[in-house]
Short mmCIF file of C-alpha atoms in Angstrom, two decimals:
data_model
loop_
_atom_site.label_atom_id
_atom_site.label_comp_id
_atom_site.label_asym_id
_atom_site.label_seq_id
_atom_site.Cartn_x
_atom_site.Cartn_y
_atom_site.Cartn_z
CA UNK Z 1 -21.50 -33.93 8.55
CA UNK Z 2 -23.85 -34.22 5.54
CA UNK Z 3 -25.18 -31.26 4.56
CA UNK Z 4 -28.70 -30.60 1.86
CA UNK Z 5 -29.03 -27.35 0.91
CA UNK Z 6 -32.32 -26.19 -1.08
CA UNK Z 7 -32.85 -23.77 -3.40
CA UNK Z 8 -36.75 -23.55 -4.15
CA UNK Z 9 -37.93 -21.63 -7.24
CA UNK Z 10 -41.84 -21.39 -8.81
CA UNK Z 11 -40.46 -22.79 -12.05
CA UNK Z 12 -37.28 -25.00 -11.00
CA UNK Z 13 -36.53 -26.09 -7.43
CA UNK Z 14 -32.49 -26.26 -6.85
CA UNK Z 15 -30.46 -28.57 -4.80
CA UNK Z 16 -26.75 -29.13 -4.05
CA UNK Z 17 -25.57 -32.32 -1.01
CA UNK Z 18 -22.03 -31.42 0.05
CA UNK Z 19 -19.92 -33.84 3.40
CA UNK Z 20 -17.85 -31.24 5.80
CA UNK Z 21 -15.17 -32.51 7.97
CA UNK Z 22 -14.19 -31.48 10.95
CA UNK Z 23 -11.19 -29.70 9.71
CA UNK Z 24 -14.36 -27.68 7.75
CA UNK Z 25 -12.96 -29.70 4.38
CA UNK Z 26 -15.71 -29.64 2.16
CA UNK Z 27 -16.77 -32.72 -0.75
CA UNK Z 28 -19.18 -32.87 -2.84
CA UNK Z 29 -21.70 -35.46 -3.04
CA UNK Z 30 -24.52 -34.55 -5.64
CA UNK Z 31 -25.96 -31.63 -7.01
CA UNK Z 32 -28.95 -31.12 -9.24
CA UNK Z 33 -32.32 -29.14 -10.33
CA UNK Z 34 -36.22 -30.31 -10.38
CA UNK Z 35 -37.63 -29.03 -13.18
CA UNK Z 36 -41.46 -30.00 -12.51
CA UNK Z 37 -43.16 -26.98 -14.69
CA UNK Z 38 -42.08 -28.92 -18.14
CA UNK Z 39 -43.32 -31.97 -17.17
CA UNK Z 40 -46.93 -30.15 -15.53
CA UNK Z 41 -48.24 -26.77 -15.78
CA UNK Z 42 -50.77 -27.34 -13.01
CA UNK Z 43 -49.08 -26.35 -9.38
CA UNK Z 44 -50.75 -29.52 -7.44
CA UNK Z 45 -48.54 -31.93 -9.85
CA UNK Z 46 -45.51 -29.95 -9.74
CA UNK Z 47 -45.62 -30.00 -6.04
CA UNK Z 48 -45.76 -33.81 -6.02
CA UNK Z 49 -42.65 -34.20 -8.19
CA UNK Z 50 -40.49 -31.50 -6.02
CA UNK Z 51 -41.80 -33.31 -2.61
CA UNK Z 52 -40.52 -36.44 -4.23
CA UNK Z 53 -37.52 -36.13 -6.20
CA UNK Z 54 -36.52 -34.33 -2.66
CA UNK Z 55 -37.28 -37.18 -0.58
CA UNK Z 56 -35.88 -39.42 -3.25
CA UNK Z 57 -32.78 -37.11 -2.91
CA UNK Z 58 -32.55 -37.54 1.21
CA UNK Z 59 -33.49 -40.86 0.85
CA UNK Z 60 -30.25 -41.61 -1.42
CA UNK Z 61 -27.61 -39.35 0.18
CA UNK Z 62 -28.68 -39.09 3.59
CA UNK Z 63 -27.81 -35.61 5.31
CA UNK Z 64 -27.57 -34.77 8.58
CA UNK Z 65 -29.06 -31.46 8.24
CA UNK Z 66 -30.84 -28.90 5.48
CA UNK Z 67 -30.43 -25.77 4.71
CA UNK Z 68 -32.97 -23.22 2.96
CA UNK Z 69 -32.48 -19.33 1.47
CA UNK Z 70 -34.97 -17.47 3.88
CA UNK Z 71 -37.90 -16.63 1.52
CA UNK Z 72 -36.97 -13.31 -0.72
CA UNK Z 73 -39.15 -10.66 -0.76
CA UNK Z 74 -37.98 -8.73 -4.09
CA UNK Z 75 -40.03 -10.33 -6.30
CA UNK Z 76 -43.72 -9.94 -7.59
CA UNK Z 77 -46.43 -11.71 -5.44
CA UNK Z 78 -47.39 -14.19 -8.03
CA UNK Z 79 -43.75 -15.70 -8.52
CA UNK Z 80 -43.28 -15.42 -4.67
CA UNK Z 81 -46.68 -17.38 -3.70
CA UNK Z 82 -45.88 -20.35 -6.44
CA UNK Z 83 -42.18 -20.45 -4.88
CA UNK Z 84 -43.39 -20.83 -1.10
CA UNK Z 85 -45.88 -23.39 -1.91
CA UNK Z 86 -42.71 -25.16 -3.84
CA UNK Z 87 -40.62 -24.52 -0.66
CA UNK Z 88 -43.31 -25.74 1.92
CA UNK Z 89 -43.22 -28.74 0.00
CA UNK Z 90 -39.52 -29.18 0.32
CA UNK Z 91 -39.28 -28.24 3.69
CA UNK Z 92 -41.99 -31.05 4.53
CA UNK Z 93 -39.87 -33.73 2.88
CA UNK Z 94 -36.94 -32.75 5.23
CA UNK Z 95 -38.62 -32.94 8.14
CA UNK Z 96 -40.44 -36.19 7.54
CA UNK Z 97 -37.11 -37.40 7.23
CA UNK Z 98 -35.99 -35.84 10.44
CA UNK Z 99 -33.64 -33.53 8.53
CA UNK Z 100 -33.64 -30.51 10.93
CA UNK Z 101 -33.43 -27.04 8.93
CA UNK Z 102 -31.85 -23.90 8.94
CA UNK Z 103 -32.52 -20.54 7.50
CA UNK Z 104 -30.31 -18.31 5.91
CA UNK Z 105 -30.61 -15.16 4.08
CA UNK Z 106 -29.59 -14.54 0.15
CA UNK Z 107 -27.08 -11.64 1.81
CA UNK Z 108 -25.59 -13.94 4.69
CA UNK Z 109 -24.92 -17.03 1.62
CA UNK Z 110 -23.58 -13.86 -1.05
CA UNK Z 111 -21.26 -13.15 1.87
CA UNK Z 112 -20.20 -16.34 2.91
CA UNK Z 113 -19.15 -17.57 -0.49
CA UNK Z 114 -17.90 -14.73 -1.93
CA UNK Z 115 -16.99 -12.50 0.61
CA UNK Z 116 -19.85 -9.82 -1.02
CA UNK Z 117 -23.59 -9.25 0.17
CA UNK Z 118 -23.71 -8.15 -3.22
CA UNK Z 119 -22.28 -10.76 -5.25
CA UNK Z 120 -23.64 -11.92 -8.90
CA UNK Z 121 -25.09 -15.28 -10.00
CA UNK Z 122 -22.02 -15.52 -11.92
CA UNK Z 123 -19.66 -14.71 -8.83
CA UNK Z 124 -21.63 -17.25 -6.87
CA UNK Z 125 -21.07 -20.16 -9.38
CA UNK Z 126 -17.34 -19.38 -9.68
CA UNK Z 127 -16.84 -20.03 -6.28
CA UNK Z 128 -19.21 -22.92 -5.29
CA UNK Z 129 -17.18 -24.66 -8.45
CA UNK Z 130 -13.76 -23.79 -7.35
CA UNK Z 131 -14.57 -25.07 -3.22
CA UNK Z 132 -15.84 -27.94 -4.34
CA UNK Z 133 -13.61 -28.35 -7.35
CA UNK Z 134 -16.54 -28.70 -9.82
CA UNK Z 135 -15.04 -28.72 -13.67
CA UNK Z 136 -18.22 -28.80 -15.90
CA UNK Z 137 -19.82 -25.46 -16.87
CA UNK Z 138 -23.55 -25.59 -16.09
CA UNK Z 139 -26.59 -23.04 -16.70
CA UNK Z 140 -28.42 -23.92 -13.75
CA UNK Z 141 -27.64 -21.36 -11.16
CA UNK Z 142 -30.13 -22.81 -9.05
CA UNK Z 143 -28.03 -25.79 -8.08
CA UNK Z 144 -25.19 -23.71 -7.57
CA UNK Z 145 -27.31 -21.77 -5.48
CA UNK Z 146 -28.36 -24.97 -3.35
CA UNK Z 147 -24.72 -25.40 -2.98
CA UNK Z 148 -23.85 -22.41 -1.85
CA UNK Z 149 -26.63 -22.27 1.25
CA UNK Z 150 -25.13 -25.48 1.92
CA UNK Z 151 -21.37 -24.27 2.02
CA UNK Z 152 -22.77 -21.60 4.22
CA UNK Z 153 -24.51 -24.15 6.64
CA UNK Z 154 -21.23 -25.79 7.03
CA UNK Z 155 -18.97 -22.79 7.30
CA UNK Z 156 -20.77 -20.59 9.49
CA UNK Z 157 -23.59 -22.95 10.84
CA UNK Z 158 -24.49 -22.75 14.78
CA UNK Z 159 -24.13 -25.58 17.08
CA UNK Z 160 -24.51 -28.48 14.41
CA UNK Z 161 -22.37 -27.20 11.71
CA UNK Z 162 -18.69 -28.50 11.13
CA UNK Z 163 -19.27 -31.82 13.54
CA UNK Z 164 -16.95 -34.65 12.96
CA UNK Z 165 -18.30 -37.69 11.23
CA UNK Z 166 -17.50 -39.31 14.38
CA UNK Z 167 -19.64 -37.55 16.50
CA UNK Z 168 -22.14 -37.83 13.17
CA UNK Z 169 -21.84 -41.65 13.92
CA UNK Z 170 -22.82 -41.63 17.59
CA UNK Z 171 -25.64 -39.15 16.71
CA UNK Z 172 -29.29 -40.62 16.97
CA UNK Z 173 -32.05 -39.62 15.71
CA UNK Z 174 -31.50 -38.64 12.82
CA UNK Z 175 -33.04 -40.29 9.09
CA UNK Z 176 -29.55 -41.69 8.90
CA UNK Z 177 -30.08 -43.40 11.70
CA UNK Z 178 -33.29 -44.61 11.34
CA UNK Z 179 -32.06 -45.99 8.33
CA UNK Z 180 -28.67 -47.99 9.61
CA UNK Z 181 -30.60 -48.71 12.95
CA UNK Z 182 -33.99 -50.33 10.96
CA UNK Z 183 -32.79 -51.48 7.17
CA UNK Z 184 -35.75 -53.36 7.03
CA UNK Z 185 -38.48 -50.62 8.17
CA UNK Z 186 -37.42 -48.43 5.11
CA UNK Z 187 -39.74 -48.35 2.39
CA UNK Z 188 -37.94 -48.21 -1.00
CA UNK Z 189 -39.56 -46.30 -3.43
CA UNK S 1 -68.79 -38.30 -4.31
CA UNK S 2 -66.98 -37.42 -1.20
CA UNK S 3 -65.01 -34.00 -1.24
CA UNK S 4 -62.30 -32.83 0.98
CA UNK S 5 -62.59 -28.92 1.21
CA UNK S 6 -59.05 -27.50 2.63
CA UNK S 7 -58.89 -23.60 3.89
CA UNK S 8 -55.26 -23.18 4.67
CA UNK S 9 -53.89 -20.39 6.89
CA UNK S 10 -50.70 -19.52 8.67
CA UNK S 11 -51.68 -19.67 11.84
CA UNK S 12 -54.44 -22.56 11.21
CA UNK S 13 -55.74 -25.03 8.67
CA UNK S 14 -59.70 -25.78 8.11
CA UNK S 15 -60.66 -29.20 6.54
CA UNK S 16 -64.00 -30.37 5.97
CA UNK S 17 -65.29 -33.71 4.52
CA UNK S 18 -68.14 -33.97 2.50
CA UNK S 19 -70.67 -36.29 0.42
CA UNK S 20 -72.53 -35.14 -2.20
CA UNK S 21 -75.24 -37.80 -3.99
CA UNK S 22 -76.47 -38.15 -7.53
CA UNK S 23 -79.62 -35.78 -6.59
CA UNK S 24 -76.84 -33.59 -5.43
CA UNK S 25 -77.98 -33.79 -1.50
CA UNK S 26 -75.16 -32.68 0.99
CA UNK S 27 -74.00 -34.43 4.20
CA UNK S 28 -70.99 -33.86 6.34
CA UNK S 29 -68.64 -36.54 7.23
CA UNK S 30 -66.17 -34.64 9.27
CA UNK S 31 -64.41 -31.03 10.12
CA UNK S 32 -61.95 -28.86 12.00
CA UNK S 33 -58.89 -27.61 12.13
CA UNK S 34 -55.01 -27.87 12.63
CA UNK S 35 -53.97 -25.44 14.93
CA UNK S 36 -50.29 -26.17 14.66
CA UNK S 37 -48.54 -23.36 15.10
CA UNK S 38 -49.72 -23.78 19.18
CA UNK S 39 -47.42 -26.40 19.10
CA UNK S 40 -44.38 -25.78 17.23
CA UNK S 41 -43.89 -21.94 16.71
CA UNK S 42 -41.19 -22.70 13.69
CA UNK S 43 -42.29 -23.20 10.45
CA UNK S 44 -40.88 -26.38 9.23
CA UNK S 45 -42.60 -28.48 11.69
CA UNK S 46 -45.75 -27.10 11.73
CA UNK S 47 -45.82 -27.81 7.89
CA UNK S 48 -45.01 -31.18 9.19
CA UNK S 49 -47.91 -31.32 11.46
CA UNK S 50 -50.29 -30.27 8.41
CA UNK S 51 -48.77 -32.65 6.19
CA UNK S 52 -49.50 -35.71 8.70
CA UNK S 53 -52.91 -34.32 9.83
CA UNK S 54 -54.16 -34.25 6.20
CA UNK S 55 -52.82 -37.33 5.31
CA UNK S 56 -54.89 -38.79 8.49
CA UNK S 57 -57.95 -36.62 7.31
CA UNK S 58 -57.70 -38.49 3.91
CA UNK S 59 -56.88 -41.76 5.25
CA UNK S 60 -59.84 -41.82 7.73
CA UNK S 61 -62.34 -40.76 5.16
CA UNK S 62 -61.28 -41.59 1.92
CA UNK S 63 -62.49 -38.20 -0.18
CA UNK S 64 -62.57 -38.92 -4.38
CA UNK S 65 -61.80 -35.02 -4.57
CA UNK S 66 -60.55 -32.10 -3.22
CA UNK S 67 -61.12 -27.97 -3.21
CA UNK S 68 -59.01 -25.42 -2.00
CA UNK S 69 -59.76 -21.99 -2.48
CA UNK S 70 -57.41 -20.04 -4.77
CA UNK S 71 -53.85 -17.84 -3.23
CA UNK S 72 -55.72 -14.60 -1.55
CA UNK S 73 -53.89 -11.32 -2.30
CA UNK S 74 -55.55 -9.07 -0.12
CA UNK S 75 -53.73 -9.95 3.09
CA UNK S 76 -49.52 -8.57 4.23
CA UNK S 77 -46.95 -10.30 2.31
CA UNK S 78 -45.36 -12.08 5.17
CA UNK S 79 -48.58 -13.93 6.01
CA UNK S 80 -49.42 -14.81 2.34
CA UNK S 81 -46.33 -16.20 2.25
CA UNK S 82 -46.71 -18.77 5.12
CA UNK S 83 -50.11 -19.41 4.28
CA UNK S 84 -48.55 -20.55 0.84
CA UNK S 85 -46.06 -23.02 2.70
CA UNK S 86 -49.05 -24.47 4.32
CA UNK S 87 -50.66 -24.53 1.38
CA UNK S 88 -48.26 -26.31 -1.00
CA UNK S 89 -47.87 -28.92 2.07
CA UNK S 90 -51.72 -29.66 1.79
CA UNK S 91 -52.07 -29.86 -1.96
CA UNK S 92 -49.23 -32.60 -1.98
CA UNK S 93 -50.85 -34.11 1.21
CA UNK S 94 -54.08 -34.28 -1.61
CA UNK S 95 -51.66 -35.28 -4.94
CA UNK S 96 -49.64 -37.75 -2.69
CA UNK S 97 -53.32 -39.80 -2.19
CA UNK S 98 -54.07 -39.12 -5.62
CA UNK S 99 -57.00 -37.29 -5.01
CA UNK S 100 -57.48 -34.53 -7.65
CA UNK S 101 -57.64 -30.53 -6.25
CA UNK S 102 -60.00 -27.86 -8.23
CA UNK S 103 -59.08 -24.48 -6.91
CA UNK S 104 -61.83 -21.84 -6.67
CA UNK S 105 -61.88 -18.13 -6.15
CA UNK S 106 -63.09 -16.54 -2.46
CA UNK S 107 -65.75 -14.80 -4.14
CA UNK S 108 -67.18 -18.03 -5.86
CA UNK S 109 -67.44 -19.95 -2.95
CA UNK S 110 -69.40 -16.96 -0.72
CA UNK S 111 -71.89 -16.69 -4.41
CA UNK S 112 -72.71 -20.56 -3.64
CA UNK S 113 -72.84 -20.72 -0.17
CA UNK S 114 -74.72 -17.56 0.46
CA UNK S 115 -76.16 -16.00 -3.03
CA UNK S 116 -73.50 -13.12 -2.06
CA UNK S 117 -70.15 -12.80 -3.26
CA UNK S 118 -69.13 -10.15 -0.14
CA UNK S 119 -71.05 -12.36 2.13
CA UNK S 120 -69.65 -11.84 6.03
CA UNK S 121 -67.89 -15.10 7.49
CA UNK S 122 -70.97 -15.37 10.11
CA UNK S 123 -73.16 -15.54 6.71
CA UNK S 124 -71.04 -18.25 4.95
CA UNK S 125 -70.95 -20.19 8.97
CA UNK S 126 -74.59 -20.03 9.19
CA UNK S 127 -75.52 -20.98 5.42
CA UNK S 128 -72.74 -24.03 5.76
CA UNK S 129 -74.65 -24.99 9.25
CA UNK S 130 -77.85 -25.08 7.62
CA UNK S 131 -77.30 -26.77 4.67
CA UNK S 132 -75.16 -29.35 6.73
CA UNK S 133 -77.61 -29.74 9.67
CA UNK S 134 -74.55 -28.57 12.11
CA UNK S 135 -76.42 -27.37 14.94
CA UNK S 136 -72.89 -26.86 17.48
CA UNK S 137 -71.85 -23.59 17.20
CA UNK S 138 -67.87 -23.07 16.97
CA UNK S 139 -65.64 -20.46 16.80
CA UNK S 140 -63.68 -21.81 13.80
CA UNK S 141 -64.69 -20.21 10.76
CA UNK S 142 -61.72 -22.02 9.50
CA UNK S 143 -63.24 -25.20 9.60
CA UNK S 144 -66.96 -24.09 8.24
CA UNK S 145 -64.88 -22.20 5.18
CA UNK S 146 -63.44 -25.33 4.27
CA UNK S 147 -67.13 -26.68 4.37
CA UNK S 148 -68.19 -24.13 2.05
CA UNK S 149 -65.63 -24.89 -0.37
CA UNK S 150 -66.51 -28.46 -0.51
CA UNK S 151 -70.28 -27.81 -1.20
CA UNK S 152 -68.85 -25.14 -3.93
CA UNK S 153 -67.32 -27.93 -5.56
CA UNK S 154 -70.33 -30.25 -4.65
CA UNK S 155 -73.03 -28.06 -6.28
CA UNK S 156 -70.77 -26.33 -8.86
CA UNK S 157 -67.84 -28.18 -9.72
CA UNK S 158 -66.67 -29.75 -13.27
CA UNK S 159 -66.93 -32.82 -14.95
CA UNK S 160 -66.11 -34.67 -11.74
CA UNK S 161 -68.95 -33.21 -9.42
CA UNK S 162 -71.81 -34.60 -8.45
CA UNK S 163 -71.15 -38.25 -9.73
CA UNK S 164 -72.97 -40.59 -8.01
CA UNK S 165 -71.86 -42.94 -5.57
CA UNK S 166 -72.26 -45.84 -8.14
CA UNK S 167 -70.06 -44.28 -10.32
CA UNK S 168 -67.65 -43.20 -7.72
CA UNK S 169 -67.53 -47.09 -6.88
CA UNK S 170 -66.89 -48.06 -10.46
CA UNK S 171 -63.62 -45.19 -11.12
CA UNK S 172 -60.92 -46.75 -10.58
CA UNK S 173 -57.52 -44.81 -10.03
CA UNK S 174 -58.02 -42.75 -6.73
CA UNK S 175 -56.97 -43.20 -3.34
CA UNK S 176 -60.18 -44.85 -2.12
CA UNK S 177 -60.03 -47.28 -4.56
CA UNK S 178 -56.44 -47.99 -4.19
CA UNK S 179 -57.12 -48.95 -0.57
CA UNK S 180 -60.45 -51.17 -1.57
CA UNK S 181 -57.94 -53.09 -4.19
CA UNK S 182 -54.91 -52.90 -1.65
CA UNK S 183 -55.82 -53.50 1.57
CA UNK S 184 -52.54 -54.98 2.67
CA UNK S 185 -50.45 -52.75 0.93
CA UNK S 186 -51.67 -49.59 2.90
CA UNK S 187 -49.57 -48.56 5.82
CA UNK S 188 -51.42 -47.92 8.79
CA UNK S 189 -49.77 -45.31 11.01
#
């Protein structure tokens, strides 16, 4: 099973695509950030690019499923209005695609990849990079982040997590699908 | 100029359509409201169901701009934070059609509606169905708020307001004209 996992933020938006097997094996496939505020201050715009470059993310690696940080609470209200609209927008692209989601709170990842509720940024990275034997240093916690809801999705998951690619083969309805089932119905961007 | 006012709310979304002329004289084109969340209690596809019923809304009646009224603080967190998932999904609805969004404050639009920036929701219906000619009376004040920030932006927008319609049909760029230029490009759904 493919597996998105999203890490929305008001300034940069996160985003890690990782393939579990049914032996729970995990691979990565991409991993990146969507850094909209440089390219527009104004929140409409920025919206636009993280909706897209998402899409243009699902579109390209094709998961089976998505998985999101529930939204956090700790911060001030300003930050934590510009990073729902931002993760609105990324939960729409999923779903257009038929990506079904799943929620998971910052604790229940922490836990899950580290083995601490309380873990670091730092402690996070460390082990995303050595599960998915990632080599290159990076500042962008925020993908790591991605990765690490995703390693959660596939490791602790409920009834969809940890399928075989097998069964992920017979599956329908999925975007996958749609795509093998009607190549030429699929816009390309 | 046609405007597409959008009052987004967790539970439901307003829209109204509206068209301004060069002697700034008001008519409606259409309103009312997603209720979404009637259908699909989770969150994901209820921004789904926004996202598609704005697109139709914009679609169907081609609007040159939109209005949204600015984030509202006053409300619980929890709720301010879905209404902000609803309301980055209709802003990119808006961006994705390339029609431009000018956000204004609660207390501006009551001042232009109804003279009264703490003007009741009954005041702002009953100015919006007056200056409209809406003589039905509804229960959504959802719907008639997104009215009143259309005329807001009608009567006191920016640079773009109040253009006439011979100018609207000479800008070039926006969604309406894109469709005028394109007809078989545009994907009917």
């Amino acid at each position: 099973m493919r597996i998105l996992g999203i890490d929305p933020g008001s300034v940069v938006c996160g985003y890690g695509v990782i393939e579990v097997d049914s032996a729970r094996r995990l691979q990565l496939v991409e991993y990146g950030v969507v850094e909209a505020k440089r390219q527009f201050p104004e929140l409409p715009r920025r919206l636009e690019v993280i909706f897209q470059r998402i899409t243009q993310v699902i579109e390209r690696t094709l998961p089976d499923e998505a998985a999101f940080e529930e939204a956090f609470y700790g911060k001030n209200v300003q930050s934590l209005l510009k990073l729902s609209h931002a993760r609105g927008v990324a939960m729409v692209a999923a779903t257009l695609r038929q990506v079904p989601i799943t929620e998971y709170a910052a604790l229940q990842v922490k836990q899950c990849v580290t083995g601490k509720g309380r873990a670091s940024k730092e402690q996070v990275q460390f082990m995303v990079h050595k599960m998915l034997g990632i080599s290159e240093s990076n500042p962008f916690y925020d993908a790591t982040d991605a990765l690490a809801i995703a390693i959660t999705h596939a490791l602790r998951g409920g009834a969809g997590a940890a399928r075989s690619t097998e069964r992920r083969a017979a599956k329908s309805g999925g975007w996958a699908d749609f795509v093998r089932d009607n190549p030429d119905r699929v816009v390309k961007r």
